[in-house]
Amino acid sequence: MKFVQTFWIDSGKNPLESPFGWCSAKYHLMSWALSSLQLTKFYTEVELITDSKGKELLVDKLKLPYKNVRVELDDLDFDCSPQLWVMKKIYSYTLHDEPFLNVDGDVFIFKPFPKHVLSGGLIAQNIEQDFDYYKELVNLVNNSFDFVPIPIKRQIESLIPIQASNAGILGGNDYRFFSAYYKFVLDFVKENKEKINQLTPSQMVNFNAVVEQYIFHCLSSDRNVEVNYLLDTVYDPSFFEAFANFHYLPNDISFMHALGDYKKNGWVCDQLANRLRIEYPEYYYRILRLFESQGSDFVESDNSGLSEKPHTEGASLKEKYLAKSEGERFYRTEQIIMSTCEKAAISVDISGFTIFQYKEFLVKELIDSNFVACLDDVFGFEKEKMRLIQSLPSDEIIWENEAKCIDGANLVFQENNFLESAELRLSPFCNTIESEWDWAQNHVLFTRVKGNSFENNLLIPPHYYQTLLLFDKHHGEIIEYLLGPIEAYLLSLLSKDDFLPIFQVFKEMNSFFENTGEQQILVYLEEAIRFMGYSGVLILRLPEKNT
């Protein structure tokens, strides 16, 4: 089987400026480099289908090691909206006269594909089910499009949940199917050109997935052609957090796909860059030099040749945060003040008051002791956050520490028995806040949107919470990550400066969490160590590496 990647540069786009969905253009190129290099690590027959600009970038400049390069995507006209970019990809599937598997540039493999998957007539990544954007757009097609092909009508009329085939990988031994698939899509697009051009920009983004993934599923199902899926689970909209687990490298994961919002996630972009740096430093620094030659994103560094500038030009994370107004820095306190006043029927003009002054006034006026404690707690949380950020060193020192932590973690995680042999301690920049209510907002970590409703804290009793501060240079954010019980206890055990063996930590945890099974504690502990090691919070080492 031939393995293929398809890449092109849309008219008017500069690949050194356009992020193509990533935090910045640099990560788009790093993604292609890591994806290509991992694919060619396991397979020799890897082909690139591209346009002239794509060849110049990926082959001539980045020197990615494709065995065969075909410039086939120049000057194509599908008589449809230019925003329907997926047409070039679907067309590329017709260019093969032998079994093939197309692998997207945001897919990273760390083991060969299973042989039983590659034996399939058709092959795709996984089934997606009941995604809202499929529901919206399929309903739109059914209700307003001029031409709805019979296979699509049958799927709609069957009243089964809407399914699509994720095309992170797509292909198969039945390569002739793709000519029929392309003609089917082309007819559908041409007959509905007017309605497609009326879609909003956000609808058009998702409509590309409908055209490729939903129609592929409809046509293969209607023809009763079996599809071999790499992942045999039917994924609903909650699945996304399982697809970019960089912290389970280098040994314990075989496949990742940085789809959707992962590309805008600062943690994912950092892990992608560090993985490329660790595995393929030649290509990592080649990409840095390419951007440096354009005068963007990078500066010279004494110790490593090239390094990133801080995300905020001319302002560090600390400076940016401290430049915020009092209302921005103490927005939770202000919300609790307003909610408390409403619940306690207190009406006072707050103009001219500082947050602290108004908080002190309310503490004297309030009768409900829980309201008082909650108000003191949220103010203390935000005040401590400000103090911790004021104490931070320069961004460069933080990023250097993060890289050292990641390198140490990667070295340790190469050992299969690292839980028995490795030692760990806290990074000097591990900053946490203790509170009696949950005020954390981890909205830029992974893809989670926490949606914490602060006002609900007024209605619940106090407890113990610990929030870890992490740094996202891509969005200029201080991430507030609420620690789970295992994570919080781990940090408490590491409160001293000495290294501790992981097996000793595990022993202490078994004693402390006596009602939790040992195996479950081990799973949670490994997850915590991996995540915080790759996030620059823990320093890991093997005893034989001691100096």
Coordinates of C-alpha atoms in Angstrom, one line a residue:
M1 CA 0.0 0.0 0.0
K2 CA 1.2 3.5 -0.9
F3 CA 1.0 6.2 1.8
V4 CA 0.1 9.7 0.7
Q5 CA -0.1 13.2 2.0
T6 CA -1.9 16.1 0.3
F7 CA -0.8 19.7 0.7
W8 CA -1.5 22.9 -1.2
I9 CA -1.4 26.6 -0.5
D10 CA -4.5 28.5 -1.3
S11 CA -4.3 31.6 -3.5
G12 CA -3.5 34.7 -1.5
K13 CA -2.2 32.7 1.5
N14 CA 1.4 33.1 2.8
P15 CA 2.4 29.9 4.7
L16 CA 4.8 31.9 6.8
E17 CA 2.0 34.2 8.0
S18 CA -1.3 32.3 7.8
P19 CA -1.8 30.0 10.8
F20 CA -4.1 27.5 9.0
G21 CA -6.0 27.0 12.2
W22 CA -2.9 26.7 14.5
C23 CA -1.7 29.2 17.1
S24 CA 0.7 30.6 14.5
A25 CA 2.1 29.7 11.1
K26 CA 5.1 28.1 12.7
Y27 CA 3.1 25.3 14.3
H28 CA 1.3 24.6 11.0
L29 CA 4.7 23.8 9.4
M30 CA 5.9 21.9 12.5
S31 CA 2.8 19.8 12.3
W32 CA 3.5 18.9 8.7
A33 CA 7.1 18.2 9.5
L34 CA 6.3 15.9 12.4
S35 CA 3.5 14.2 10.6
S36 CA 5.6 13.5 7.5
L37 CA 8.7 12.4 9.4
Q38 CA 6.8 10.0 11.6
L39 CA 5.1 8.5 8.5
T40 CA 8.4 8.1 6.7
K41 CA 9.9 6.6 9.8
F42 CA 7.6 3.5 9.4
Y43 CA 7.0 3.5 5.6
T44 CA 9.2 4.0 2.6
E45 CA 6.5 4.5 0.0
V46 CA 5.3 7.9 1.0
E47 CA 4.1 10.3 -1.7
L48 CA 3.3 14.0 -1.6
I49 CA 0.5 15.4 -3.9
T50 CA 0.8 19.1 -3.9
D51 CA 0.9 22.3 -5.9
S52 CA 4.0 24.3 -7.0
K53 CA 4.1 26.4 -3.9
G54 CA 3.6 23.4 -1.7
K55 CA 6.5 21.6 -3.3
E56 CA 8.7 24.7 -2.9
L57 CA 7.9 24.9 0.8
L58 CA 7.7 21.3 2.0
V59 CA 10.3 19.7 -0.3
D60 CA 12.7 22.5 -1.4
K61 CA 12.8 24.5 1.8
L62 CA 11.9 22.0 4.6
K63 CA 13.4 19.0 2.7
L64 CA 10.8 16.6 4.0
P65 CA 11.8 13.1 2.8
Y66 CA 9.0 12.1 0.5
K67 CA 10.0 9.3 -1.9
N68 CA 7.8 10.7 -4.7
V69 CA 6.4 14.2 -5.2
R70 CA 3.6 14.9 -7.7
V71 CA 2.6 18.5 -8.5
E72 CA -1.0 17.9 -9.5
L73 CA -3.0 20.7 -7.7
D74 CA -2.1 23.8 -9.7
D75 CA -4.8 25.8 -11.5
L76 CA -7.8 23.6 -10.6
D77 CA -11.3 25.0 -11.0
F78 CA -14.2 23.0 -9.4
D79 CA -16.8 25.7 -10.2
C80 CA -17.6 26.2 -6.6
S81 CA -16.8 28.5 -3.7
P82 CA -13.1 28.9 -3.1
Q83 CA -13.9 28.4 0.6
L84 CA -14.8 24.8 -0.2
W85 CA -11.1 23.8 0.0
V86 CA -11.8 20.1 0.6
M87 CA -12.5 19.7 -3.2
K88 CA -8.7 19.6 -3.9
K89 CA -8.2 16.9 -1.3
I90 CA -11.1 14.8 -2.6
Y91 CA -9.9 15.2 -6.2
S92 CA -6.4 14.0 -5.1
Y93 CA -7.9 10.7 -4.1
T94 CA -8.7 10.0 -7.7
L95 CA -5.0 10.3 -8.7
H96 CA -4.1 6.8 -7.5
D97 CA -4.2 3.6 -9.5
E98 CA -3.2 1.4 -6.6
P99 CA -4.1 0.9 -3.0
F100 CA -3.3 4.0 -1.0
L101 CA -3.9 5.7 2.4
N102 CA -4.0 9.5 2.7
V103 CA -2.7 10.8 6.0
D104 CA -3.5 14.4 7.0
G105 CA -0.7 16.7 8.1
D106 CA -2.1 17.0 11.6
V107 CA -2.0 13.2 12.1
F108 CA 1.0 11.8 13.9
I109 CA 1.7 8.1 14.1
F110 CA 4.2 6.5 16.5
K111 CA 3.7 2.9 15.5
P112 CA 2.8 1.3 12.1
F113 CA -0.9 1.0 11.2
P114 CA -2.4 -2.4 12.2
K115 CA -2.3 -4.8 9.3
H116 CA -6.0 -5.7 9.7
V117 CA -6.9 -2.0 9.1
L118 CA -4.7 -1.7 6.0
S119 CA -6.4 -4.8 4.5
G120 CA -9.7 -3.0 4.2
G121 CA -11.4 -2.2 0.9
L122 CA -12.0 1.3 2.4
I123 CA -10.2 2.8 5.4
A124 CA -11.0 5.7 7.6
Q125 CA -10.0 7.0 11.1
N126 CA -13.3 6.6 13.1
I127 CA -17.0 7.1 13.0
E128 CA -18.3 10.5 14.3
Q129 CA -21.9 10.6 15.5
D130 CA -24.4 13.3 16.5
F131 CA -22.1 16.3 16.1
D132 CA -24.2 19.5 16.2
Y133 CA -22.7 21.0 13.0
Y134 CA -23.5 17.8 11.1
K135 CA -27.1 18.1 12.3
E136 CA -27.4 21.7 11.4
L137 CA -25.9 21.4 7.9
V138 CA -27.5 18.1 7.0
N139 CA -30.9 19.6 8.0
L140 CA -30.1 22.6 5.8
V141 CA -29.2 20.4 2.9
N142 CA -32.4 18.4 3.3
N143 CA -34.7 21.4 3.7
S144 CA -33.2 24.0 1.2
F145 CA -30.7 22.5 -1.2
D146 CA -31.9 22.0 -4.8
F147 CA -30.3 18.6 -5.3
V148 CA -30.1 16.0 -2.6
P149 CA -28.7 12.7 -3.9
I150 CA -30.5 9.5 -3.1
P151 CA -27.8 8.1 -0.8
I152 CA -28.0 11.2 1.3
K153 CA -31.8 11.1 1.3
R154 CA -31.8 7.5 2.4
Q155 CA -29.6 8.3 5.3
I156 CA -31.8 11.2 6.4
E157 CA -35.0 9.3 6.0
S158 CA -33.7 6.3 8.0
L159 CA -33.8 8.5 11.1
I160 CA -30.7 6.9 12.5
P161 CA -28.2 9.2 14.3
I162 CA -26.1 11.2 11.8
Q163 CA -22.8 9.6 11.3
A164 CA -19.6 10.6 9.3
S165 CA -16.2 9.0 8.7
N166 CA -13.3 11.0 10.1
A167 CA -10.9 11.5 7.3
G168 CA -7.7 12.0 9.3
I169 CA -6.7 8.9 7.4
L170 CA -8.7 7.9 4.3
G171 CA -8.1 5.5 1.5
G172 CA -8.2 1.7 0.9
N173 CA -7.5 -1.1 -1.4
D174 CA -10.7 -0.3 -3.4
Y175 CA -9.1 2.8 -4.9
R176 CA -11.6 2.8 -7.8
F177 CA -14.3 3.8 -5.3
F178 CA -12.8 7.2 -5.0
S179 CA -13.4 8.2 -8.6
A180 CA -17.1 7.5 -8.0
Y181 CA -17.0 9.4 -4.7
Y182 CA -15.3 12.4 -6.4
K183 CA -17.9 12.5 -9.2
F184 CA -20.7 12.2 -6.6
V185 CA -19.3 15.1 -4.6
L186 CA -18.7 17.2 -7.7
D187 CA -22.3 16.8 -9.0
F188 CA -23.6 17.6 -5.5
V189 CA -21.5 20.8 -5.3
K190 CA -22.3 22.0 -8.8
E191 CA -26.0 21.5 -8.5
N192 CA -26.1 23.3 -5.2
K193 CA -23.6 26.0 -6.0
E194 CA -25.9 28.9 -5.2
K195 CA -27.0 27.6 -1.8
I196 CA -23.5 26.7 -0.9
N197 CA -22.3 30.2 -1.6
Q198 CA -24.9 31.5 0.8
L199 CA -23.4 29.7 3.8
T200 CA -21.8 31.9 6.4
P201 CA -18.0 31.6 6.9
S202 CA -18.5 29.5 10.1
Q203 CA -20.9 27.2 8.3
M204 CA -18.5 26.9 5.4
V205 CA -15.7 25.7 7.7
N206 CA -17.9 22.8 8.9
F207 CA -19.5 22.2 5.4
N208 CA -16.1 21.0 4.2
A209 CA -16.3 18.2 6.8
V210 CA -19.9 17.4 5.6
V211 CA -18.7 17.2 2.0
E212 CA -15.8 15.0 2.7
Q213 CA -16.7 12.9 5.8
Y214 CA -20.5 12.8 5.8
I215 CA -20.9 12.1 2.1
F216 CA -18.1 9.5 2.2
H217 CA -20.1 7.7 5.0
C218 CA -23.4 8.0 3.1
L219 CA -22.0 6.7 -0.2
S220 CA -20.0 3.8 1.3
S221 CA -23.1 2.8 3.4
D222 CA -25.5 3.1 0.5
R223 CA -23.2 0.9 -1.6
N224 CA -22.8 -1.5 1.3
V225 CA -19.0 -1.2 1.1
E226 CA -17.3 -2.1 4.4
V227 CA -15.0 0.5 5.9
N228 CA -12.1 -0.6 8.2
Y229 CA -11.7 2.0 10.9
L230 CA -8.4 2.6 12.7
L231 CA -10.4 3.4 15.9
D232 CA -13.4 1.1 16.4
T233 CA -15.2 3.4 18.8
V234 CA -18.1 5.5 17.6
Y235 CA -17.2 9.0 18.9
D236 CA -19.7 11.6 20.0
P237 CA -18.9 15.3 20.6
S238 CA -17.2 14.5 23.9
F239 CA -14.3 12.5 22.5
F240 CA -11.9 15.3 21.6
E241 CA -9.8 15.2 24.8
A242 CA -8.4 11.8 23.8
F243 CA -6.7 12.8 20.6
A244 CA -3.6 14.9 21.5
N245 CA -2.1 13.1 24.4
F246 CA 1.4 14.2 23.9
H247 CA 2.2 13.5 27.5
Y248 CA 1.9 9.7 26.8
L249 CA 4.9 9.8 24.5
P250 CA 7.4 8.5 23.8
N251 CA 6.2 4.9 24.2
D252 CA 2.6 4.7 25.3
I253 CA 0.6 6.0 22.4
S254 CA 0.5 5.0 18.7
F255 CA -1.7 7.7 17.0
M256 CA -2.7 11.3 17.5
H257 CA -4.8 13.7 15.5
A258 CA -4.6 17.4 16.3
L259 CA -8.1 18.1 14.9
G260 CA -10.4 21.0 15.5
D261 CA -9.7 23.2 18.5
Y262 CA -6.5 21.4 19.4
K263 CA -4.7 23.5 16.8
K264 CA -5.5 26.7 18.8
N265 CA -4.5 25.1 22.1
G266 CA -1.3 26.5 23.5
W267 CA -0.3 23.4 25.4
V268 CA -0.8 21.2 22.3
C269 CA 1.3 23.6 20.2
D270 CA 4.1 23.6 22.8
Q271 CA 4.1 19.8 23.0
L272 CA 4.1 19.5 19.2
A273 CA 7.1 21.9 19.0
N274 CA 9.0 20.1 21.7
R275 CA 8.3 16.7 20.2
L276 CA 9.8 17.8 16.9
R277 CA 12.8 19.4 18.7
I278 CA 13.4 16.1 20.6
E279 CA 12.9 13.7 17.7
Y280 CA 14.0 15.7 14.7
P281 CA 16.1 18.7 15.8
E282 CA 17.5 19.3 12.3
Y283 CA 14.0 20.0 11.0
Y284 CA 12.9 21.9 14.1
Y285 CA 15.7 24.4 13.7
R286 CA 15.3 24.5 10.0
I287 CA 11.8 25.8 10.5
L288 CA 13.0 28.3 13.1
R289 CA 15.6 29.6 10.7
L290 CA 13.0 29.9 7.9
F291 CA 10.9 32.2 10.1
E292 CA 13.9 34.0 11.5
S293 CA 14.9 34.8 7.9
Q294 CA 11.5 36.4 7.4
G295 CA 12.1 38.6 10.4
S296 CA 9.2 37.1 12.4
D297 CA 8.7 35.1 15.6
F298 CA 12.3 34.5 16.6
V299 CA 15.5 36.0 18.0
E300 CA 19.0 34.8 18.4
S301 CA 19.8 33.1 21.7
D302 CA 23.3 32.4 23.3
N303 CA 22.5 28.9 24.4
S304 CA 20.5 27.2 21.7
G305 CA 20.9 29.1 18.5
L306 CA 17.4 30.3 18.1
S307 CA 14.5 30.7 20.5
E308 CA 11.0 32.1 20.6
K309 CA 10.2 35.6 21.5
P310 CA 7.5 36.1 24.1
H311 CA 4.0 36.0 22.7
T312 CA 3.4 39.6 23.6
E313 CA 5.8 41.8 21.7
G314 CA 7.5 44.2 24.1
A315 CA 5.6 42.9 27.2
S316 CA 6.1 39.8 29.3
L317 CA 3.3 37.7 30.7
K318 CA 3.8 39.4 34.0
E319 CA 3.8 42.9 32.5
K320 CA 0.7 42.1 30.5
Y321 CA -1.2 40.8 33.5
L322 CA -0.2 43.6 35.8
A323 CA -1.2 46.2 33.2
K324 CA -4.8 45.0 33.5
S325 CA -7.3 47.2 35.4
E326 CA -8.3 46.3 38.9
G327 CA -11.7 45.2 37.5
E328 CA -10.0 42.8 35.2
R329 CA -7.7 41.3 37.8
F330 CA -10.4 41.1 40.4
Y331 CA -13.4 40.3 38.1
R332 CA -14.5 37.3 40.2
T333 CA -14.5 39.3 43.4
E334 CA -16.6 42.0 41.7
Q335 CA -19.0 39.3 40.5
I336 CA -19.4 37.9 44.0
I337 CA -19.8 41.4 45.4
M338 CA -22.6 42.1 43.0
S339 CA -24.3 38.7 43.6
T340 CA -23.9 39.2 47.4
C341 CA -25.5 42.6 47.3
E342 CA -28.4 41.2 45.3
K343 CA -29.0 38.3 47.6
A344 CA -28.6 40.4 50.8
A345 CA -30.7 43.3 49.3
I346 CA -27.8 45.8 49.8
S347 CA -27.8 48.8 47.5
V348 CA -24.7 51.0 47.5
D349 CA -23.1 53.2 44.9
I350 CA -19.7 51.6 44.3
S351 CA -18.3 54.5 42.2
G352 CA -15.2 55.8 43.9
F353 CA -14.6 52.6 45.8
T354 CA -11.8 50.2 45.2
I355 CA -12.6 46.5 45.1
F356 CA -10.9 46.1 48.5
Q357 CA -12.8 49.1 50.0
Y358 CA -16.2 47.8 48.8
K359 CA -15.3 44.3 50.0
E360 CA -14.4 45.5 53.4
F361 CA -17.6 47.6 53.6
L362 CA -19.7 44.5 52.7
V363 CA -18.0 42.3 55.3
K364 CA -19.2 44.7 58.0
E365 CA -22.7 44.8 56.6
L366 CA -23.4 41.2 55.8
I367 CA -25.2 38.9 58.3
D368 CA -24.7 35.6 56.5
S369 CA -21.2 34.3 57.6
N370 CA -21.0 32.0 54.5
F371 CA -21.3 35.1 52.3
V372 CA -18.5 36.8 54.3
A373 CA -16.2 33.8 54.1
C374 CA -16.9 33.3 50.4
L375 CA -16.2 37.0 49.6
D376 CA -12.9 36.9 51.6
D377 CA -11.9 33.7 49.8
V378 CA -12.4 35.0 46.3
F379 CA -10.5 38.2 47.1
G380 CA -7.7 36.2 48.7
F381 CA -7.5 34.0 45.6
E382 CA -7.2 36.9 43.2
K383 CA -4.8 38.7 45.4
E384 CA -2.6 35.7 45.7
K385 CA -2.6 35.2 42.0
M386 CA -1.4 38.7 41.5
R387 CA 1.4 38.2 44.1
L388 CA 2.6 35.0 42.4
I389 CA 2.6 36.7 39.0
Q390 CA 4.5 39.6 40.4
S391 CA 7.2 37.2 41.7
L392 CA 7.8 35.6 38.3
P393 CA 11.1 35.9 36.5
S394 CA 11.4 36.8 32.9
D395 CA 9.5 34.8 30.3
E396 CA 12.7 33.4 28.8
I397 CA 13.7 31.8 32.2
I398 CA 10.2 30.3 32.4
W399 CA 10.4 28.8 28.9
E400 CA 13.9 27.6 29.5
N401 CA 12.8 25.8 32.6
E402 CA 9.8 24.3 30.8
A403 CA 12.0 22.9 28.0
K404 CA 14.4 21.3 30.6
C405 CA 11.4 19.7 32.4
I406 CA 10.1 18.3 29.1
D407 CA 13.5 17.0 28.1
G408 CA 13.9 15.3 31.5
A409 CA 10.4 13.9 31.4
N410 CA 11.0 12.5 27.9
L411 CA 14.2 10.8 29.0
V412 CA 12.4 9.2 32.0
F413 CA 9.3 8.1 30.1
Q414 CA 11.5 6.2 27.7
E415 CA 12.0 3.7 30.5
N416 CA 9.2 1.1 30.7
N417 CA 9.7 0.8 34.5
F418 CA 10.0 4.5 35.2
L419 CA 7.4 4.3 38.0
E420 CA 9.8 2.0 39.9
S421 CA 13.1 3.7 39.0
A422 CA 12.6 7.5 38.5
E423 CA 12.7 10.4 41.0
L424 CA 10.9 13.7 40.9
R425 CA 10.7 17.1 42.6
L426 CA 8.8 20.3 42.0
S427 CA 10.0 22.9 39.5
P428 CA 10.9 26.2 41.0
F429 CA 8.1 27.8 39.1
C430 CA 5.3 25.6 40.4
N431 CA 2.8 28.1 41.7
T432 CA -0.5 27.1 43.4
I433 CA -3.3 28.8 45.2
E434 CA -5.3 27.2 48.0
S435 CA -8.9 28.2 48.5
E436 CA -12.1 27.1 50.2
W437 CA -14.2 27.4 47.1
D438 CA -13.4 26.7 43.4
W439 CA -12.5 29.8 41.5
A440 CA -10.3 28.2 38.8
Q441 CA -10.7 28.9 35.1
N442 CA -8.8 26.4 32.9
H443 CA -10.3 27.6 29.7
V444 CA -7.3 27.4 27.5
L445 CA -6.0 24.0 28.7
F446 CA -6.6 21.2 26.3
T447 CA -10.0 21.8 24.8
R448 CA -12.0 22.1 28.0
V449 CA -14.2 25.0 28.7
K450 CA -14.8 24.8 32.4
G451 CA -17.7 27.2 32.6
N452 CA -17.3 27.8 36.3
S453 CA -20.3 29.7 37.8
F454 CA -18.9 31.7 40.6
E455 CA -22.2 32.7 42.0
N456 CA -23.0 29.1 42.9
N457 CA -20.2 29.2 45.4
L458 CA -22.4 31.4 47.6
L459 CA -24.8 28.4 48.0
I460 CA -22.4 25.7 48.9
P461 CA -20.3 25.0 52.0
P462 CA -16.5 25.5 51.9
H463 CA -14.1 22.7 51.0
Y464 CA -10.5 22.5 50.0
Y465 CA -9.3 23.4 46.5
Q466 CA -5.9 23.9 45.0
T467 CA -5.3 25.7 41.7
L468 CA -2.1 25.3 39.7
L469 CA -1.0 28.3 37.6
L470 CA 0.4 27.4 34.1
F471 CA 1.6 29.7 31.4
D472 CA 0.3 30.0 27.8
K473 CA 2.6 32.2 25.8
H474 CA 0.5 31.8 22.7
H475 CA -2.6 33.5 24.1
G476 CA -0.8 35.6 26.7
E477 CA -2.8 33.8 29.4
I478 CA -2.2 32.5 32.9
I479 CA -4.0 29.2 33.0
E480 CA -5.8 28.2 36.2
Y481 CA -5.9 24.5 36.4
L482 CA -7.9 22.9 39.3
L483 CA -5.9 20.0 40.7
G484 CA -7.6 16.7 41.4
P485 CA -7.0 14.9 44.8
I486 CA -4.1 12.8 43.5
E487 CA -2.4 15.8 41.9
A488 CA -2.9 18.0 45.0
Y489 CA -1.5 15.3 47.3
L490 CA 1.4 14.7 44.9
L491 CA 2.4 18.4 45.2
S492 CA 2.1 18.3 48.9
L493 CA 4.5 15.3 49.1
L494 CA 6.9 17.2 46.9
S495 CA 6.8 20.4 49.0
K496 CA 10.4 20.1 50.1
D497 CA 13.4 20.6 47.7
D498 CA 14.6 17.1 47.7
F499 CA 14.0 14.5 44.9
L500 CA 11.6 11.7 45.9
P501 CA 11.5 8.2 44.3
I502 CA 8.2 7.7 42.5
F503 CA 7.7 4.3 44.2
Q504 CA 7.9 6.1 47.6
V505 CA 5.3 8.6 46.5
F506 CA 3.1 5.8 45.4
K507 CA 3.5 4.1 48.8
E508 CA 2.5 7.3 50.6
M509 CA -0.6 7.7 48.3
N510 CA -1.7 4.1 49.0
S511 CA -1.7 4.8 52.7
F512 CA -3.4 8.2 52.3
F513 CA -6.1 7.1 49.8
E514 CA -6.8 3.8 51.6
N515 CA -10.3 3.4 50.2
T516 CA -9.0 3.6 46.6
G517 CA -7.6 0.6 44.8
E518 CA -3.9 0.5 44.2
Q519 CA -4.2 0.1 40.5
Q520 CA -6.5 3.1 40.2
I521 CA -4.1 5.2 42.2
L522 CA -1.3 4.1 39.9
V523 CA -3.2 5.1 36.8
Y524 CA -4.1 8.5 38.3
L525 CA -0.5 9.0 39.6
E526 CA 1.0 8.2 36.2
E527 CA -1.4 10.6 34.4
A528 CA -0.5 13.4 36.9
I529 CA 3.2 12.9 36.6
R530 CA 3.1 12.7 32.8
F531 CA 0.9 15.8 32.4
M532 CA 2.8 18.0 35.0
G533 CA 6.2 16.7 33.8
Y534 CA 5.5 17.8 30.2
S535 CA 3.9 21.1 31.5
G536 CA 7.1 22.2 33.2
V537 CA 5.8 21.7 36.8
L538 CA 7.8 18.6 37.7
I539 CA 11.5 17.8 37.3
L540 CA 12.1 14.1 36.6
R541 CA 15.3 12.2 36.6
L542 CA 16.7 8.6 36.7
P543 CA 19.0 7.8 39.6
E544 CA 21.9 6.9 37.3
K545 CA 21.7 10.3 35.7
N546 CA 22.5 12.0 39.1
T547 CA 25.5 14.3 39.1

